[in-house]
mmCIF file of C-alpha atoms and ligand atoms in Angstrom:
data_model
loop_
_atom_site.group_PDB
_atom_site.id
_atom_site.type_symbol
_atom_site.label_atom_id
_atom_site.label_comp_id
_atom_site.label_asym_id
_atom_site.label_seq_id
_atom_site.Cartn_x
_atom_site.Cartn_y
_atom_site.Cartn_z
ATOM 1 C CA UNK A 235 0.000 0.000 0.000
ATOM 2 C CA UNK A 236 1.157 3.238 -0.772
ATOM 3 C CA UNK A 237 2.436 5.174 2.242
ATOM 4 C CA UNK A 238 1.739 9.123 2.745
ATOM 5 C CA UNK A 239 4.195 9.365 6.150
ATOM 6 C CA UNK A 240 7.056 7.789 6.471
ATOM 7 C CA UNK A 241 9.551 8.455 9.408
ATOM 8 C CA UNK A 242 11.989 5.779 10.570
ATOM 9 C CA UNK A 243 14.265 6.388 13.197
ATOM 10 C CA UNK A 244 13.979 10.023 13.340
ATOM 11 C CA UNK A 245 15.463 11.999 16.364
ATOM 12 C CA UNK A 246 15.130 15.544 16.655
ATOM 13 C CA UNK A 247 16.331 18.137 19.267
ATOM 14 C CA UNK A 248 15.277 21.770 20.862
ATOM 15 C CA UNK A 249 18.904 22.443 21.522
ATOM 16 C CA UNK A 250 19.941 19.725 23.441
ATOM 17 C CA UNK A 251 16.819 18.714 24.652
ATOM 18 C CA UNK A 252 15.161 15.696 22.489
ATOM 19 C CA UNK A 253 11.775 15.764 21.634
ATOM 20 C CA UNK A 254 11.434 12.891 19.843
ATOM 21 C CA UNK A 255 14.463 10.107 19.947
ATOM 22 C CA UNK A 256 14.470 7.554 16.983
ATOM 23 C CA UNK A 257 11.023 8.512 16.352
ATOM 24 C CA UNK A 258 9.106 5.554 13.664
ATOM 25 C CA UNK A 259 5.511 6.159 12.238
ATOM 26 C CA UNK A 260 4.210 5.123 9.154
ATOM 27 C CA UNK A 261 0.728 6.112 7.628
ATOM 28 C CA UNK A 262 -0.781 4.636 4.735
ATOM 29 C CA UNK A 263 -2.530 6.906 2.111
ATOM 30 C CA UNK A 264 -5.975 6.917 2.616
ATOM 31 C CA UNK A 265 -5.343 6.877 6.495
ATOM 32 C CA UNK A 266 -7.417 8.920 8.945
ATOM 33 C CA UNK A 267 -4.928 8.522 12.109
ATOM 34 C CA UNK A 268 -5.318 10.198 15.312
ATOM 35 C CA UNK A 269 -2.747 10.541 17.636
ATOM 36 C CA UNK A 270 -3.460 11.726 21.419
ATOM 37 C CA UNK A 271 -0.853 12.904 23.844
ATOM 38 C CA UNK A 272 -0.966 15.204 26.560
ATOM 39 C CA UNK A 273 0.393 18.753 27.127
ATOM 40 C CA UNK A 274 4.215 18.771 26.009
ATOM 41 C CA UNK A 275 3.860 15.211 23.991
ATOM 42 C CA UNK A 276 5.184 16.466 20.880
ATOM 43 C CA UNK A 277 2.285 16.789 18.743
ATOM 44 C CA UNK A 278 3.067 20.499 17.945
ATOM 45 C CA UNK A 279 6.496 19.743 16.640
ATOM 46 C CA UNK A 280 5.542 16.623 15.005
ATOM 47 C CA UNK A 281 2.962 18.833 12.827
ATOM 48 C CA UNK A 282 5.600 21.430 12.334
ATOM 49 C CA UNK A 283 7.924 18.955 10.955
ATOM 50 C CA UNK A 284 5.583 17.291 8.889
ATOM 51 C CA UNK A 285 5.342 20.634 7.024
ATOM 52 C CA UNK A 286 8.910 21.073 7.227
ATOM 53 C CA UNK A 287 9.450 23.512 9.211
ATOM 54 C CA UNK A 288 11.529 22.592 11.764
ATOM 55 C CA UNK A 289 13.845 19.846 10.113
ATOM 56 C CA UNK A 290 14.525 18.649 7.044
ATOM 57 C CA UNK A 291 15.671 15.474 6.525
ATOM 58 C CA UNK A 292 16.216 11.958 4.895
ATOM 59 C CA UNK A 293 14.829 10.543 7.808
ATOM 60 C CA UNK A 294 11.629 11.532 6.741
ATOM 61 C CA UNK A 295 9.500 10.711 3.374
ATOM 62 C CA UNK A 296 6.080 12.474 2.554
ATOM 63 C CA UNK A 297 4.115 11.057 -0.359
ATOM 64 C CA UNK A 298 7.345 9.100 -1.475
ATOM 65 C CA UNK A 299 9.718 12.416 -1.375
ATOM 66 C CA UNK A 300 12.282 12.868 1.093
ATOM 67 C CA UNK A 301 12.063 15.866 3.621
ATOM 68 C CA UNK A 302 14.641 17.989 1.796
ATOM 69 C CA UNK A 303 15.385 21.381 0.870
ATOM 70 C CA UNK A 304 14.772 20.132 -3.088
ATOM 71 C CA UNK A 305 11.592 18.987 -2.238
ATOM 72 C CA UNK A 306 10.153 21.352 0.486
ATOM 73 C CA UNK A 307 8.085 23.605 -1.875
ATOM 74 C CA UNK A 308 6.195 20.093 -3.330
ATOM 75 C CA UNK A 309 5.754 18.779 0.305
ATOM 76 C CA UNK A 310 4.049 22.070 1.181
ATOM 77 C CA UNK A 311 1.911 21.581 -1.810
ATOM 78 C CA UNK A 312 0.500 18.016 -0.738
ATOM 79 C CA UNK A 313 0.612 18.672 3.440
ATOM 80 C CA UNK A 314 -1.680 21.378 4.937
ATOM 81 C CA UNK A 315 -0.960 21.420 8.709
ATOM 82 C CA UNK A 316 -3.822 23.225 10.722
ATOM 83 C CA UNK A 317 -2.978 25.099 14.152
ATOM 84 C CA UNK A 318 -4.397 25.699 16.990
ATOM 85 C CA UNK A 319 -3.792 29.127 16.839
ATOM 86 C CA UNK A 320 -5.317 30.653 13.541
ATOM 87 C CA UNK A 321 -3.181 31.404 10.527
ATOM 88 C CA UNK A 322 -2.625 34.742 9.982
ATOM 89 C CA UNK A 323 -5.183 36.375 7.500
ATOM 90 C CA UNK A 324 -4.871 39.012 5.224
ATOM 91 C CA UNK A 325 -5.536 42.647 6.441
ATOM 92 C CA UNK A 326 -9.184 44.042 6.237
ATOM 93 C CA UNK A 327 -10.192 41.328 4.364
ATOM 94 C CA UNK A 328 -13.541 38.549 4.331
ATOM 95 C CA UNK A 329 -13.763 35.548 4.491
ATOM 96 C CA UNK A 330 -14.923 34.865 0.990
ATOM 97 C CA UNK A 331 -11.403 36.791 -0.160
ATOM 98 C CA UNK A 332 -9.305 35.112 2.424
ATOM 99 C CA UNK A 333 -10.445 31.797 1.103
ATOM 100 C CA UNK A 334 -9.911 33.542 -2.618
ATOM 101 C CA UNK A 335 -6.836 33.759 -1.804
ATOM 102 C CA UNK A 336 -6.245 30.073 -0.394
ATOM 103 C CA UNK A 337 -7.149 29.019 -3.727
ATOM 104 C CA UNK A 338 -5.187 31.701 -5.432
ATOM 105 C CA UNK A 339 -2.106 29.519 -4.199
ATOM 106 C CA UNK A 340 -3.395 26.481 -6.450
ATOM 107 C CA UNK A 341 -3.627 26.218 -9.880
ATOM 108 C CA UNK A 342 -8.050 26.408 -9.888
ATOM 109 C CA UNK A 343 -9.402 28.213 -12.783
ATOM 110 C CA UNK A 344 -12.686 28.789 -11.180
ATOM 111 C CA UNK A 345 -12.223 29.788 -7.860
ATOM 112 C CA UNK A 346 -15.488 31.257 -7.283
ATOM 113 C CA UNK A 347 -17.014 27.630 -8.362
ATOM 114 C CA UNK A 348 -15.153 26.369 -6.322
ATOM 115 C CA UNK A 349 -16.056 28.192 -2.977
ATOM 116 C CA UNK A 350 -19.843 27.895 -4.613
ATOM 117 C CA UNK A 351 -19.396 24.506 -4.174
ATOM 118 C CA UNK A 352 -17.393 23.711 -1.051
ATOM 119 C CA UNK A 353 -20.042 25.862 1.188
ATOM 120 C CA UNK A 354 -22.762 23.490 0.043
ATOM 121 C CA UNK A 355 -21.081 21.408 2.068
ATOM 122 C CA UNK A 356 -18.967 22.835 4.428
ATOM 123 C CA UNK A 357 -20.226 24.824 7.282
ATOM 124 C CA UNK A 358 -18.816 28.168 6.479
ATOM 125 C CA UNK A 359 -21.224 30.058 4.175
ATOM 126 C CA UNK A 360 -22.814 32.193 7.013
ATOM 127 C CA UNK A 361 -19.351 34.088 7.502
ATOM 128 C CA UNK A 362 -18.440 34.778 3.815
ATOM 129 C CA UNK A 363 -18.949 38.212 4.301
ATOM 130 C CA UNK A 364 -18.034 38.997 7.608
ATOM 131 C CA UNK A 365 -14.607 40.927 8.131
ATOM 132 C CA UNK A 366 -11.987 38.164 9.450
ATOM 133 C CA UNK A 367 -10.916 40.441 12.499
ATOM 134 C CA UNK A 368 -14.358 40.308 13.591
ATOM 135 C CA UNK A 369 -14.637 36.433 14.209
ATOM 136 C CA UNK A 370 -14.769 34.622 16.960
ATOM 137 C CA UNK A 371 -12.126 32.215 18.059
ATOM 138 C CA UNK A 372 -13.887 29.065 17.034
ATOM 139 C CA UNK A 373 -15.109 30.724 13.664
ATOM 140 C CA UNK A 374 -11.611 31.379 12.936
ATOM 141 C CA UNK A 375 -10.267 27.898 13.196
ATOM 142 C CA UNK A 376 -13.215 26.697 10.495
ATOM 143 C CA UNK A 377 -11.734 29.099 7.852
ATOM 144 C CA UNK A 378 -8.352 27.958 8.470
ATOM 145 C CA UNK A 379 -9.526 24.527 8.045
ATOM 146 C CA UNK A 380 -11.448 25.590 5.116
ATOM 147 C CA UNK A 381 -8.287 27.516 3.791
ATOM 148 C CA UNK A 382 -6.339 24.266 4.482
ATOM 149 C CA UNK A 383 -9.023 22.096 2.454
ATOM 150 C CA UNK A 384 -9.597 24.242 -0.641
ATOM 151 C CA UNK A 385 -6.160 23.878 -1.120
ATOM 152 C CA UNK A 386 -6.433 20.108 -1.824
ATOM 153 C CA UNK A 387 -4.001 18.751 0.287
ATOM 154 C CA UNK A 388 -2.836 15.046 -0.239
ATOM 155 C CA UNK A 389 -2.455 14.643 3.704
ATOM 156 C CA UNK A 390 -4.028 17.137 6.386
ATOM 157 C CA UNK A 391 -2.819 17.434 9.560
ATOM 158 C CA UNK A 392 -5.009 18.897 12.361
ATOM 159 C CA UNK A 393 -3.138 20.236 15.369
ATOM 160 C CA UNK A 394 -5.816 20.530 17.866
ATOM 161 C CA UNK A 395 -7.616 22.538 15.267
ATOM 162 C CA UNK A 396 -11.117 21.965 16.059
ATOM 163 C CA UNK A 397 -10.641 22.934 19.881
ATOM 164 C CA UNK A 398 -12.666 26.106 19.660
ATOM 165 C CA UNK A 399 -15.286 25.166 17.993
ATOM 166 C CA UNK A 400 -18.941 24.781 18.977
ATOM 167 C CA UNK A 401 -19.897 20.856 19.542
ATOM 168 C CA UNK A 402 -22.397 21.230 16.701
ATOM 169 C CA UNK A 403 -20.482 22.167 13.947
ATOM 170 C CA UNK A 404 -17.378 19.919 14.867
ATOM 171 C CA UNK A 405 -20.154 16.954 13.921
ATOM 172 C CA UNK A 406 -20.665 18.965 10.794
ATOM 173 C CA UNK A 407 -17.063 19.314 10.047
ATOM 174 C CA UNK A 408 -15.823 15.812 10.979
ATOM 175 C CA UNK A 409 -18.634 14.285 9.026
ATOM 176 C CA UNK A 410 -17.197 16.304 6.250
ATOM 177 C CA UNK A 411 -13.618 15.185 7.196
ATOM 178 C CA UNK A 412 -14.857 11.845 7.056
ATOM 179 C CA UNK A 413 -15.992 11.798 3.639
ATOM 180 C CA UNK A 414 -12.914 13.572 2.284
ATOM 181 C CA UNK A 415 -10.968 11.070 3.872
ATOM 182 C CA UNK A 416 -13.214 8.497 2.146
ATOM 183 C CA UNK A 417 -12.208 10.467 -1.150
ATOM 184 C CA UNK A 418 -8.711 9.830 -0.846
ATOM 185 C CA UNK A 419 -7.711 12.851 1.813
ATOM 186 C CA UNK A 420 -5.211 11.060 4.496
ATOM 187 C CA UNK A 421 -6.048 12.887 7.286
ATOM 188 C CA UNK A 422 -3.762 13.415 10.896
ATOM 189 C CA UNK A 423 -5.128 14.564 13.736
ATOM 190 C CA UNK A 424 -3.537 15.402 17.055
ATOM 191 C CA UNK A 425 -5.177 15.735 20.336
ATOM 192 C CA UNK A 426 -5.041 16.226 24.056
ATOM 193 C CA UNK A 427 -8.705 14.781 24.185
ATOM 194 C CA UNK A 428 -9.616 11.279 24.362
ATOM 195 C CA UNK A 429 -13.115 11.556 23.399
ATOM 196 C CA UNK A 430 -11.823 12.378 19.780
ATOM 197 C CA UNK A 431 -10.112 8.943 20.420
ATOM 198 C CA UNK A 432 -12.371 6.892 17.827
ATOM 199 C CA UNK A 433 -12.792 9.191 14.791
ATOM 200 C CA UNK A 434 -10.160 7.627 12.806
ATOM 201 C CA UNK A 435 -9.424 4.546 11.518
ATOM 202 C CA UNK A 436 -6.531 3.927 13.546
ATOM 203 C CA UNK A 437 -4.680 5.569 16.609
ATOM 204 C CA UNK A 438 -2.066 6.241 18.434
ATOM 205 C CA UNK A 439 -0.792 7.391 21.827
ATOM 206 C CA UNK A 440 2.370 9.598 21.838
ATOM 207 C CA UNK A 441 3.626 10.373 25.203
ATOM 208 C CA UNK A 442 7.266 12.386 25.426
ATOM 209 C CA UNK A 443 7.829 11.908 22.127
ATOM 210 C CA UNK A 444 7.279 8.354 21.872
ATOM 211 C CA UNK A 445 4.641 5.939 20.317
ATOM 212 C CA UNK A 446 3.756 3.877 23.495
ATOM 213 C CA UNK A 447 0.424 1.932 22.159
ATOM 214 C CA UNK A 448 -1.713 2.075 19.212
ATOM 215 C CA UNK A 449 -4.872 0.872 17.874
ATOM 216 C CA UNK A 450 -8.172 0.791 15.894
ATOM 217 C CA UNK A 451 -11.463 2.039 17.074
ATOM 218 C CA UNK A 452 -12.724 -1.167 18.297
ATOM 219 C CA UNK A 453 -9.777 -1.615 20.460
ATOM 220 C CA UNK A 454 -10.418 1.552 23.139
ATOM 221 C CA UNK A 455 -12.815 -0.176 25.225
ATOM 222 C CA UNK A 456 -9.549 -2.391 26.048
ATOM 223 C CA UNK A 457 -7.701 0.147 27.000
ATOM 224 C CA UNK A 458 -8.865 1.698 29.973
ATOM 225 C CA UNK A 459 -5.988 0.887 31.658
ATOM 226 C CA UNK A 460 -3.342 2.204 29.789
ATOM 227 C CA UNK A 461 -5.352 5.128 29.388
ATOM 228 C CA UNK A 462 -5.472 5.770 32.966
ATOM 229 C CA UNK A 463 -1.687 5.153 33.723
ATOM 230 C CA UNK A 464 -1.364 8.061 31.618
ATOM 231 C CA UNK A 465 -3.988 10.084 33.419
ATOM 232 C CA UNK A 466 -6.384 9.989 30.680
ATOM 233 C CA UNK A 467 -9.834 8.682 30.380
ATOM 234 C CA UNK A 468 -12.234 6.366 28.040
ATOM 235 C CA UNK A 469 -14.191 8.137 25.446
ATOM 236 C CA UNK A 470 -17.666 9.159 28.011
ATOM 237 C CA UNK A 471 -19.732 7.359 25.742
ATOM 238 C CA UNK A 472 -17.581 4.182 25.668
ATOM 239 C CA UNK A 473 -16.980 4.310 29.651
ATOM 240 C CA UNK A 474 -21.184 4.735 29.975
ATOM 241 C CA UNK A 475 -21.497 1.917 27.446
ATOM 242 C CA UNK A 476 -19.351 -0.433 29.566
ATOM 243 C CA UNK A 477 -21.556 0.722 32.879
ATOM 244 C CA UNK A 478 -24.803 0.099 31.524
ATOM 245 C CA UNK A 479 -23.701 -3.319 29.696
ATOM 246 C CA UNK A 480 -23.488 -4.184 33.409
ATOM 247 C CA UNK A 481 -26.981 -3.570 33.822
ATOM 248 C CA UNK A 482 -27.874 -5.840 30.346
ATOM 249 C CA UNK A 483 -28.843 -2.257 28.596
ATOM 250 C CA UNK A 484 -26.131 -2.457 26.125
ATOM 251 C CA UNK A 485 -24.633 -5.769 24.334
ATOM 252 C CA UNK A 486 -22.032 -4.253 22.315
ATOM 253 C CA UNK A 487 -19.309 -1.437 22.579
ATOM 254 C CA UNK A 488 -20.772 0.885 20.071
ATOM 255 C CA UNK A 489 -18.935 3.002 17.571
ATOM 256 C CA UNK A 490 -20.491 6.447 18.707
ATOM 257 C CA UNK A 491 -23.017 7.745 20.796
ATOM 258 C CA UNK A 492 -25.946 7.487 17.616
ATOM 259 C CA UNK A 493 -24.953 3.578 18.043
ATOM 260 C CA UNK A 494 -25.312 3.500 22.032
ATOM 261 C CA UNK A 495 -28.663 5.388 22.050
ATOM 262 C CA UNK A 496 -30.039 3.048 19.185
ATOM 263 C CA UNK A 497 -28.460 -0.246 21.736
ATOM 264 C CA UNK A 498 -30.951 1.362 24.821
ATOM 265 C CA UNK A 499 -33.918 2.094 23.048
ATOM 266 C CA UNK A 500 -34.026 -0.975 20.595
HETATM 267 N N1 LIG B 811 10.797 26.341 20.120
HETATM 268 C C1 LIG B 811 11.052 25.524 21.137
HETATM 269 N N2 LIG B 811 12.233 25.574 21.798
HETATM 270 C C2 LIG B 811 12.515 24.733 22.830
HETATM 271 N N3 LIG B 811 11.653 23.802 23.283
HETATM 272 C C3 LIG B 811 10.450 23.695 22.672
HETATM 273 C C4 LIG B 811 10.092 24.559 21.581
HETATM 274 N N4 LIG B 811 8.839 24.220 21.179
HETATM 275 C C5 LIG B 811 8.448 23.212 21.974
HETATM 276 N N5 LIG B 811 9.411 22.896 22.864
HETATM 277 C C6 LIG B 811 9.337 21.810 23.873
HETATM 278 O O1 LIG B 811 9.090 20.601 23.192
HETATM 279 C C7 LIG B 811 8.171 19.787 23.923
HETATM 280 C C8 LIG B 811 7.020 19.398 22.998
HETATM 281 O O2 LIG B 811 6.299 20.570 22.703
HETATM 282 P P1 LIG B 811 5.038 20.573 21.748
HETATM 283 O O3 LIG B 811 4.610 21.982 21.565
HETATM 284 O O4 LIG B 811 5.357 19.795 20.523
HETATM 285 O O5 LIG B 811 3.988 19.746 22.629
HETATM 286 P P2 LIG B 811 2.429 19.520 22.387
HETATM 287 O O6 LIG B 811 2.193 18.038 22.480
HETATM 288 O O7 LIG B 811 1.990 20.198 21.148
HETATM 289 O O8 LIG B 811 1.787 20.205 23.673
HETATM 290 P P3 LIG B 811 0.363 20.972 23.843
HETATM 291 O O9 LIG B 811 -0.690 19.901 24.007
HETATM 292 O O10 LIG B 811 0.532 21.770 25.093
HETATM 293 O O11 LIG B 811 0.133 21.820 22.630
HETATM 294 C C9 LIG B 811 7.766 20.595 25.137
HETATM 295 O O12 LIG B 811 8.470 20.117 26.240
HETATM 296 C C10 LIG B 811 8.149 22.015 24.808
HETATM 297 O O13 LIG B 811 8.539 22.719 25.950
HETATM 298 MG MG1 LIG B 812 0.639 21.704 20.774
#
């Protein structure tokens, strides 16, 4: 299978302190990986590297190119990394123009299609107009994800960059996600919260810079214990699932909380 990430043995340094020491992770294209870790894990610099900012490197292959300075301005092409923190936008500007301008960084003809289209789906078109200095927090991260998506990325990484935003619309946007990933978008997304635990396919738990267990969805009812040794909980859903198959109301660990209402009123 075709791999999108490939670091093997990687070690990289703050001066002399190392964040992350022989360092291996592989994902597949098509992947939609999370990776949780708590405050100081490393997820910040591992996004920052991934765009190649902070190293480059033979250590390190995205979409079958190494991490170098010959291939940096192609890597940035097929890896949008999303912050925390908002991207900076352009002065005085809206949002329709700031995502103009996203696009104006690709080679679409017909950008104004192309926005047409993508708010169909994506939750944005009740801030095209506004002025981006007057958004909120939240509403700030969506049009730096939506900046990051009209782009067409090949992988997108998301560095706790749907923290701020309102439970609703993270549903709207991860549903979205999810069928972009099901489209061919890999997708990376790193987290200090474990109830985000299950949206991928697969994930992972980073803790000072190393990979200490992995898994897929199905496997995070198992892990309550590791979980807790590093001071982190189940999913709620998946801990209240486990308490109430106690009581015979649920049979199965379900995959989200749609499945676990379904298992109690069936
Ligand atoms: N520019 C820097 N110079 C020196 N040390 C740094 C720098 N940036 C980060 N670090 C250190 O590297 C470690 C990993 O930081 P990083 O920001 O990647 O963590 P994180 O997992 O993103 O944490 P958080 O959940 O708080 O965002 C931390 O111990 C941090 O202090
Ligand atoms: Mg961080």
């Amino acid at each position: 299978m075709e791999k999108i990430v490939e670091m093997e043995n990687f070690s990289f340094s703050y001066g002399g302190e190392a964040i992350f020491y022989q360092f291996s992770f592989t994902m597949v294209a098509g992947d939609f990986c999370v990776i949780l870790g708590p405050m100081g894990s490393g997820k910040t610099t591992l996004a920052r590297i991934l765009m190649g900012l902070e190293a480059t490197h033979d250590y390190i292959k995205i979409n079958n190119l190494f991490m170098n300075p010959k291939n940096l301005t192609e890597i940035r092409k097929n890896v949008k990394v999303v912050f925390e923190n908002p991207i900076p936008f352009l002065s005085n500007s809206t949002v329709y123009q700031e995502l103009a301008f996203a696009l104006s960084k690709t080679d679409c003809e017909t950008p104004e299609k192309k926005i047409r289209q993508f708010v169909q789906e994506f939750p944005i078109e009740s801030l095209l107009s506004k002025n981006v200095f007057s958004l909120s927090n939240g509403e700030k991260q969506i049009v730096s994800l939506a900046s990051a998506l009209l782009q067409n990325p090949k992988l997108l990484v998301l560095d706790e960059a749907l923290s701020l935003i309102d439970e609703n619309k993270k549903e709207q946007i991860l549903d979205f996600l999810k069928q972009e990933n099901q489209k061919g978008l890999s997708i990376l997304w790193l987290t200090n919260d474990s109830e985000n635990l299950m949206y991928g396919n697969k994930f992972l738990f980073l803790d000072k810079g190393e990979l200490i267990f992995s898994g897929k969805p199905e496997d995070v009812a198992k892990l309550e214990k590791e979980l807790n040794s590093h001071h982190l909980e189940l999913p709620f859903f998946i801990d209240l699932s486990k308490r109430l198959s106690y009581y015979g109301k649920c049979s199965e660990i379900p995959k989200d909380y749609k499945e676990l209402v379904d298992q109690i009123w069936k």
